[in-house]
Amino acid sequence: MTKQADFILARAERLIIFTDLDATLLDHNTYRFDAARPALERIRQEAIPLILTSSKTFEEMVEWHHRLHLDVPFIFENGGGLAFPLHMVPPAKETVQHGDFRIQLLSPRYEAILTVLSPLKDRFRFRGFADLTPEAIAKETGLPVPLARKAKKRLCSEPIIWEDTSDKLEAFRAELAKHGLQIIKGGRFFHVLGNQASKGKAVTIIQQYFQQTGGRWASIGVGDSPNDLPMLEAVDIPVVVQRPDGRYLQPLPKHAVRAEGIGPVGWNRAILALIQRWKTLQKRNEKE
Ligand SMILES: [Mg+2]
């Protein structure tokens, strides 16, 4: 626990938790979250909104949302889009209904991104999900084929496998910028999306949504990769879990809490400790 985290928890009346999925809440290889079950149960008891914040697609996220029994908004495709359950009103005027959710996009639509990427294939060597079959995506990600099919259904970003030199990556980045797009590094892939979209911006929108409901809120964010940095910088208490090789994200965000344990193991420990500390500090405040 950092001093900074203690200071924030002492003042918080409500908590909200944002979390990355791959290699954070979900094991990098097995995609299981069993190790995090005790903390997930505690979150449920305390009615803390748990906001999934991931590079996954809307459809993949709906699947995890069901598995985790959540009924709150989530952030998909690296902050390219936000999904709100139908009983919540999204802050944006322009939204589209998809199944049981209303969607707000912060990135251009998928088709527009592919239109930019397609001619760049003549100058740079890379493959995107649009070029891969669900079976090939399953092989690259270790996902079962039905989930790989959902990973291919993109709304507002394209994961790519970079097969060119790192020098050319900078030229590619500059080319994308001309079209209002950016490239960011995730755990497994690079992701191309609108330069107005980020996990951080999406996190801020959702924090504001909950702040409107009243009370003093404090936010916790948990991640493992460079693409989580904008989320970790947007929350009050950033938490990093150990990566599959045991290392932590570098450079570490300011005041980051280092969870002991890889992926969901660290997630469980850090979240339980933070909630426990928060409850202790609340009791102390009541006595004073
Ligand atoms: Mg990750």
Short mmCIF file of C-alpha atoms and ligand atoms in Angstrom, two decimals:
data_model
loop_
_atom_site.label_atom_id
_atom_site.label_comp_id
_atom_site.label_asym_id
_atom_site.label_seq_id
_atom_site.Cartn_x
_atom_site.Cartn_y
_atom_site.Cartn_z
CA MET A 1 0.00 0.00 0.00
CA THR A 2 1.31 3.43 -0.87
CA LYS A 3 0.84 6.54 1.32
CA GLN A 4 -0.98 8.13 -1.59
CA ALA A 5 -3.48 5.22 -1.77
CA ASP A 6 -4.07 5.46 1.98
CA PHE A 7 -4.76 9.17 1.75
CA ILE A 8 -7.30 8.65 -1.05
CA LEU A 9 -9.04 5.67 0.58
CA ALA A 10 -9.45 7.59 3.84
CA ARG A 11 -11.57 10.20 2.10
CA ALA A 12 -13.59 7.93 -0.19
CA GLU A 13 -17.27 7.18 0.41
CA ARG A 14 -17.63 5.04 -2.71
CA LEU A 15 -15.17 3.00 -4.75
CA ILE A 16 -15.16 2.23 -8.45
CA ILE A 17 -12.72 -0.23 -10.03
CA PHE A 18 -11.53 -0.22 -13.64
CA THR A 19 -9.69 -3.28 -14.87
CA ASP A 20 -7.90 -4.59 -17.91
CA LEU A 21 -8.72 -8.20 -18.77
CA ASP A 22 -5.87 -9.99 -20.61
CA ALA A 23 -3.00 -10.89 -18.26
CA THR A 24 -4.63 -8.74 -15.55
CA LEU A 25 -7.99 -10.14 -14.38
CA LEU A 26 -7.65 -13.08 -16.79
CA ASP A 27 -4.65 -15.40 -16.84
CA HIS A 28 -2.46 -14.67 -19.88
CA ASN A 29 -2.52 -18.29 -21.10
CA THR A 30 -5.72 -19.87 -19.79
CA TYR A 31 -8.02 -16.79 -19.82
CA ARG A 32 -9.34 -17.90 -16.42
CA PHE A 33 -10.15 -15.62 -13.48
CA ASP A 34 -10.48 -18.27 -10.73
CA ALA A 35 -7.59 -16.83 -8.74
CA ALA A 36 -9.50 -13.53 -8.44
CA ARG A 37 -12.77 -15.02 -7.18
CA PRO A 38 -12.39 -13.96 -3.50
CA ALA A 39 -11.87 -10.31 -4.53
CA LEU A 40 -14.71 -10.48 -7.09
CA GLU A 41 -17.03 -11.76 -4.34
CA ARG A 42 -15.96 -8.92 -2.05
CA ILE A 43 -16.64 -6.39 -4.84
CA ARG A 44 -20.14 -7.82 -5.22
CA GLN A 45 -20.80 -7.62 -1.46
CA GLU A 46 -19.72 -3.97 -1.39
CA ALA A 47 -21.67 -3.15 -4.61
CA ILE A 48 -18.54 -1.61 -6.13
CA PRO A 49 -18.93 -0.97 -9.87
CA LEU A 50 -16.34 -3.11 -11.70
CA ILE A 51 -15.69 -1.59 -15.11
CA LEU A 52 -14.00 -3.89 -17.61
CA THR A 53 -11.58 -1.83 -19.69
CA SER A 54 -10.02 -3.78 -22.50
CA SER A 55 -8.83 -4.05 -26.08
CA LYS A 56 -11.42 -6.78 -26.59
CA THR A 57 -14.44 -6.28 -28.85
CA PHE A 58 -17.96 -5.43 -27.76
CA GLU A 59 -19.11 -9.03 -28.31
CA GLU A 60 -16.20 -10.55 -26.38
CA MET A 61 -16.80 -8.12 -23.55
CA VAL A 62 -20.51 -9.00 -23.39
CA GLU A 63 -19.43 -12.60 -22.92
CA TRP A 64 -17.07 -11.73 -20.00
CA HIS A 65 -19.69 -9.39 -18.57
CA HIS A 66 -22.12 -12.32 -18.35
CA ARG A 67 -19.50 -14.67 -16.93
CA LEU A 68 -18.66 -12.11 -14.24
CA HIS A 69 -22.38 -11.28 -13.58
CA LEU A 70 -21.87 -7.55 -14.06
CA ASP A 71 -24.54 -4.92 -14.66
CA VAL A 72 -22.48 -1.77 -15.19
CA PRO A 73 -20.89 -0.01 -18.20
CA PHE A 74 -17.74 -1.37 -19.86
CA ILE A 75 -15.02 -0.04 -22.14
CA PHE A 76 -14.07 -2.00 -25.25
CA GLU A 77 -11.52 -1.86 -28.08
CA ASN A 78 -8.98 0.12 -26.01
CA GLY A 79 -11.35 2.99 -25.27
CA GLY A 80 -12.67 3.16 -28.83
CA GLY A 81 -16.12 2.57 -27.41
CA LEU A 82 -18.19 2.55 -24.21
CA ALA A 83 -21.21 0.33 -23.59
CA PHE A 84 -23.94 1.18 -21.05
CA PRO A 85 -26.62 -1.28 -19.90
CA LEU A 86 -30.04 -0.10 -21.18
CA HIS A 87 -31.16 1.04 -17.70
CA MET A 88 -28.31 3.60 -17.64
CA VAL A 89 -28.31 6.75 -19.77
CA PRO A 90 -24.99 7.36 -21.59
CA PRO A 91 -23.70 10.95 -21.46
CA ALA A 92 -23.38 11.24 -25.26
CA LYS A 93 -26.33 12.17 -27.45
CA GLU A 94 -25.19 9.95 -30.32
CA THR A 95 -25.48 6.33 -29.30
CA VAL A 96 -26.42 3.07 -31.00
CA GLN A 97 -28.22 0.18 -29.37
CA HIS A 98 -26.47 -3.19 -29.58
CA GLY A 99 -28.33 -5.99 -27.80
CA ASP A 100 -28.76 -5.07 -24.13
CA PHE A 101 -26.40 -2.10 -24.33
CA ARG A 102 -26.22 1.42 -25.69
CA ILE A 103 -22.89 2.22 -27.31
CA GLN A 104 -20.95 5.47 -27.47
CA LEU A 105 -17.95 5.53 -29.86
CA LEU A 106 -14.82 7.65 -29.32
CA SER A 107 -13.02 6.27 -32.40
CA PRO A 108 -13.97 6.25 -36.11
CA ARG A 109 -15.89 3.23 -37.32
CA TYR A 110 -14.03 0.05 -38.29
CA GLU A 111 -14.69 0.37 -42.02
CA ALA A 112 -13.09 3.84 -42.03
CA ILE A 113 -9.97 2.44 -40.28
CA LEU A 114 -9.65 -0.39 -42.80
CA THR A 115 -9.91 2.11 -45.65
CA VAL A 116 -6.81 3.86 -44.28
CA LEU A 117 -4.89 0.63 -43.56
CA SER A 118 -5.54 -1.12 -46.87
CA PRO A 119 -3.29 1.02 -49.15
CA LEU A 120 -0.53 1.04 -46.48
CA LYS A 121 -0.02 -2.68 -47.06
CA ASP A 122 1.99 -1.80 -50.18
CA ARG A 123 4.58 0.04 -48.08
CA PHE A 124 4.62 -1.79 -44.75
CA ARG A 125 4.56 -5.45 -43.74
CA PHE A 126 1.76 -6.17 -41.24
CA ARG A 127 -1.36 -8.30 -40.89
CA GLY A 128 -4.61 -7.18 -39.29
CA PHE A 129 -7.52 -9.16 -37.89
CA ALA A 130 -9.38 -8.32 -41.12
CA ASP A 131 -6.77 -10.44 -42.98
CA LEU A 132 -7.02 -13.38 -40.57
CA THR A 133 -9.57 -16.19 -40.32
CA PRO A 134 -11.09 -16.90 -36.88
CA GLU A 135 -8.93 -20.04 -36.83
CA ALA A 136 -5.76 -17.99 -37.42
CA ILE A 137 -6.81 -15.51 -34.71
CA ALA A 138 -7.41 -18.46 -32.36
CA LYS A 139 -3.87 -19.64 -33.08
CA GLU A 140 -2.33 -16.19 -32.48
CA THR A 141 -4.24 -15.51 -29.28
CA GLY A 142 -4.82 -18.95 -27.77
CA LEU A 143 -8.56 -18.14 -27.70
CA PRO A 144 -11.07 -20.88 -28.50
CA VAL A 145 -12.43 -20.44 -32.05
CA PRO A 146 -15.92 -19.19 -30.99
CA LEU A 147 -14.28 -16.39 -28.94
CA ALA A 148 -11.84 -15.70 -31.79
CA ARG A 149 -14.85 -15.19 -34.04
CA LYS A 150 -16.13 -12.57 -31.57
CA ALA A 151 -12.67 -10.97 -31.50
CA LYS A 152 -12.89 -10.49 -35.25
CA LYS A 153 -16.17 -8.55 -35.04
CA ARG A 154 -14.66 -5.09 -34.66
CA LEU A 155 -16.54 -1.80 -34.26
CA CYS A 156 -13.82 0.83 -33.99
CA SER A 157 -10.20 -0.49 -33.90
CA GLU A 158 -7.92 -2.97 -35.68
CA PRO A 159 -5.32 -5.18 -33.94
CA ILE A 160 -2.28 -5.75 -36.11
CA ILE A 161 0.70 -8.07 -36.10
CA TRP A 162 3.71 -5.92 -37.03
CA GLU A 163 6.05 -7.82 -39.35
CA ASP A 164 8.26 -4.92 -40.43
CA THR A 165 11.26 -3.20 -38.76
CA SER A 166 10.86 -0.92 -35.74
CA ASP A 167 12.20 2.01 -37.83
CA LYS A 168 9.36 1.58 -40.26
CA LEU A 169 6.91 1.46 -37.39
CA GLU A 170 7.62 5.16 -36.79
CA ALA A 171 6.93 5.97 -40.46
CA PHE A 172 3.72 3.92 -40.18
CA ARG A 173 2.74 5.87 -37.05
CA ALA A 174 3.28 9.16 -38.89
CA GLU A 175 1.21 7.94 -41.82
CA LEU A 176 -1.67 6.98 -39.52
CA ALA A 177 -1.51 10.36 -37.77
CA LYS A 178 -2.25 12.08 -41.11
CA HIS A 179 -5.59 10.26 -41.06
CA GLY A 180 -6.40 10.99 -37.41
CA LEU A 181 -5.41 7.51 -36.30
CA GLN A 182 -2.90 6.24 -33.72
CA ILE A 183 -1.15 2.95 -33.01
CA ILE A 184 -0.74 1.64 -29.47
CA LYS A 185 0.98 -1.44 -28.07
CA GLY A 186 -1.07 -4.02 -26.20
CA GLY A 187 -0.02 -7.27 -24.54
CA ARG A 188 -0.04 -9.29 -27.78
CA PHE A 189 -0.74 -6.93 -30.67
CA PHE A 190 -0.51 -3.37 -31.80
CA HIS A 191 -3.89 -1.63 -32.07
CA VAL A 192 -4.89 1.02 -34.59
CA LEU A 193 -7.69 3.35 -33.51
CA GLY A 194 -8.80 6.98 -33.64
CA ASN A 195 -6.38 9.41 -32.00
CA GLN A 196 -9.23 10.90 -29.95
CA ALA A 197 -9.88 7.57 -28.29
CA SER A 198 -8.09 6.20 -25.24
CA LYS A 199 -8.80 4.03 -22.26
CA GLY A 200 -8.08 7.11 -20.15
CA LYS A 201 -10.70 9.25 -21.82
CA ALA A 202 -13.28 6.46 -21.59
CA VAL A 203 -12.42 5.97 -17.90
CA THR A 204 -12.91 9.69 -17.24
CA ILE A 205 -16.35 9.64 -18.92
CA ILE A 206 -17.47 6.72 -16.75
CA GLN A 207 -16.02 8.25 -13.56
CA GLN A 208 -18.00 11.42 -14.24
CA TYR A 209 -21.13 9.34 -14.83
CA PHE A 210 -20.85 7.77 -11.36
CA GLN A 211 -19.78 11.01 -9.65
CA GLN A 212 -23.10 12.51 -10.75
CA THR A 213 -24.89 9.96 -8.56
CA GLY A 214 -23.40 11.72 -5.51
CA GLY A 215 -20.90 10.93 -2.78
CA ARG A 216 -17.10 11.14 -2.76
CA TRP A 217 -15.79 8.57 -5.20
CA ALA A 218 -12.30 7.14 -5.49
CA SER A 219 -11.24 5.10 -8.48
CA ILE A 220 -8.86 2.16 -8.69
CA GLY A 221 -7.42 0.96 -12.00
CA VAL A 222 -5.65 -2.35 -12.57
CA GLY A 223 -3.49 -3.16 -15.60
CA ASP A 224 -0.31 -4.80 -16.87
CA SER A 225 0.65 -3.28 -20.26
CA PRO A 226 1.63 0.01 -21.90
CA ASN A 227 -1.87 0.29 -23.37
CA ASP A 228 -3.20 0.43 -19.80
CA LEU A 229 -1.16 3.55 -18.98
CA PRO A 230 -3.88 6.05 -19.98
CA MET A 231 -6.34 4.18 -17.74
CA LEU A 232 -3.83 4.02 -14.87
CA GLU A 233 -3.12 7.74 -15.20
CA ALA A 234 -6.85 8.60 -15.20
CA VAL A 235 -7.65 6.85 -11.89
CA ASP A 236 -6.89 7.85 -8.28
CA ILE A 237 -5.15 4.60 -7.35
CA PRO A 238 -3.25 2.81 -10.15
CA VAL A 239 -2.43 -0.84 -9.53
CA VAL A 240 -0.09 -2.94 -11.67
CA VAL A 241 -0.02 -6.73 -11.58
CA GLN A 242 3.07 -8.77 -12.45
CA ARG A 243 3.32 -9.73 -16.10
CA PRO A 244 3.63 -13.42 -17.09
CA ASP A 245 7.45 -13.10 -16.87
CA GLY A 246 7.15 -11.71 -13.33
CA ARG A 247 8.08 -8.16 -14.30
CA TYR A 248 6.07 -4.97 -13.91
CA LEU A 249 5.08 -2.49 -16.56
CA GLN A 250 7.89 0.02 -17.19
CA PRO A 251 7.90 2.93 -16.62
CA LEU A 252 5.57 2.58 -13.66
CA PRO A 253 2.78 5.15 -13.38
CA LYS A 254 3.19 7.66 -10.54
CA HIS A 255 2.14 6.34 -7.09
CA ALA A 256 1.40 2.88 -8.53
CA VAL A 257 0.58 0.06 -6.15
CA ARG A 258 2.58 -3.02 -7.17
CA ALA A 259 0.38 -6.10 -6.76
CA GLU A 260 2.31 -9.18 -5.69
CA GLY A 261 1.42 -11.95 -8.09
CA ILE A 262 1.04 -12.57 -11.78
CA GLY A 263 -2.25 -11.52 -13.42
CA PRO A 264 -5.36 -12.59 -11.48
CA VAL A 265 -3.27 -13.72 -8.47
CA GLY A 266 -1.92 -10.20 -7.96
CA TRP A 267 -5.32 -8.73 -8.84
CA ASN A 268 -6.98 -10.71 -6.05
CA ARG A 269 -4.38 -9.77 -3.44
CA ALA A 270 -4.27 -6.08 -4.27
CA ILE A 271 -8.04 -5.58 -4.53
CA LEU A 272 -8.76 -7.46 -1.28
CA ALA A 273 -6.07 -5.42 0.50
CA LEU A 274 -7.38 -2.10 -0.86
CA ILE A 275 -11.01 -2.84 0.06
CA GLN A 276 -9.95 -4.06 3.50
CA ARG A 277 -7.91 -0.91 4.08
CA TRP A 278 -10.79 1.27 2.89
CA LYS A 279 -13.21 -0.41 5.35
CA THR A 280 -10.72 0.00 8.22
CA LEU A 281 -10.25 3.68 7.44
CA GLN A 282 -14.01 4.20 7.16
CA LYS A 283 -14.53 2.68 10.63
CA ARG A 284 -11.79 4.91 11.99
CA ASN A 285 -13.49 7.95 10.45
CA GLU A 286 -16.83 7.00 12.05
CA LYS A 287 -15.23 6.86 15.49
CA GLU A 288 -13.64 10.27 15.17
MG MG B 1 -3.40 -6.73 -20.53
#
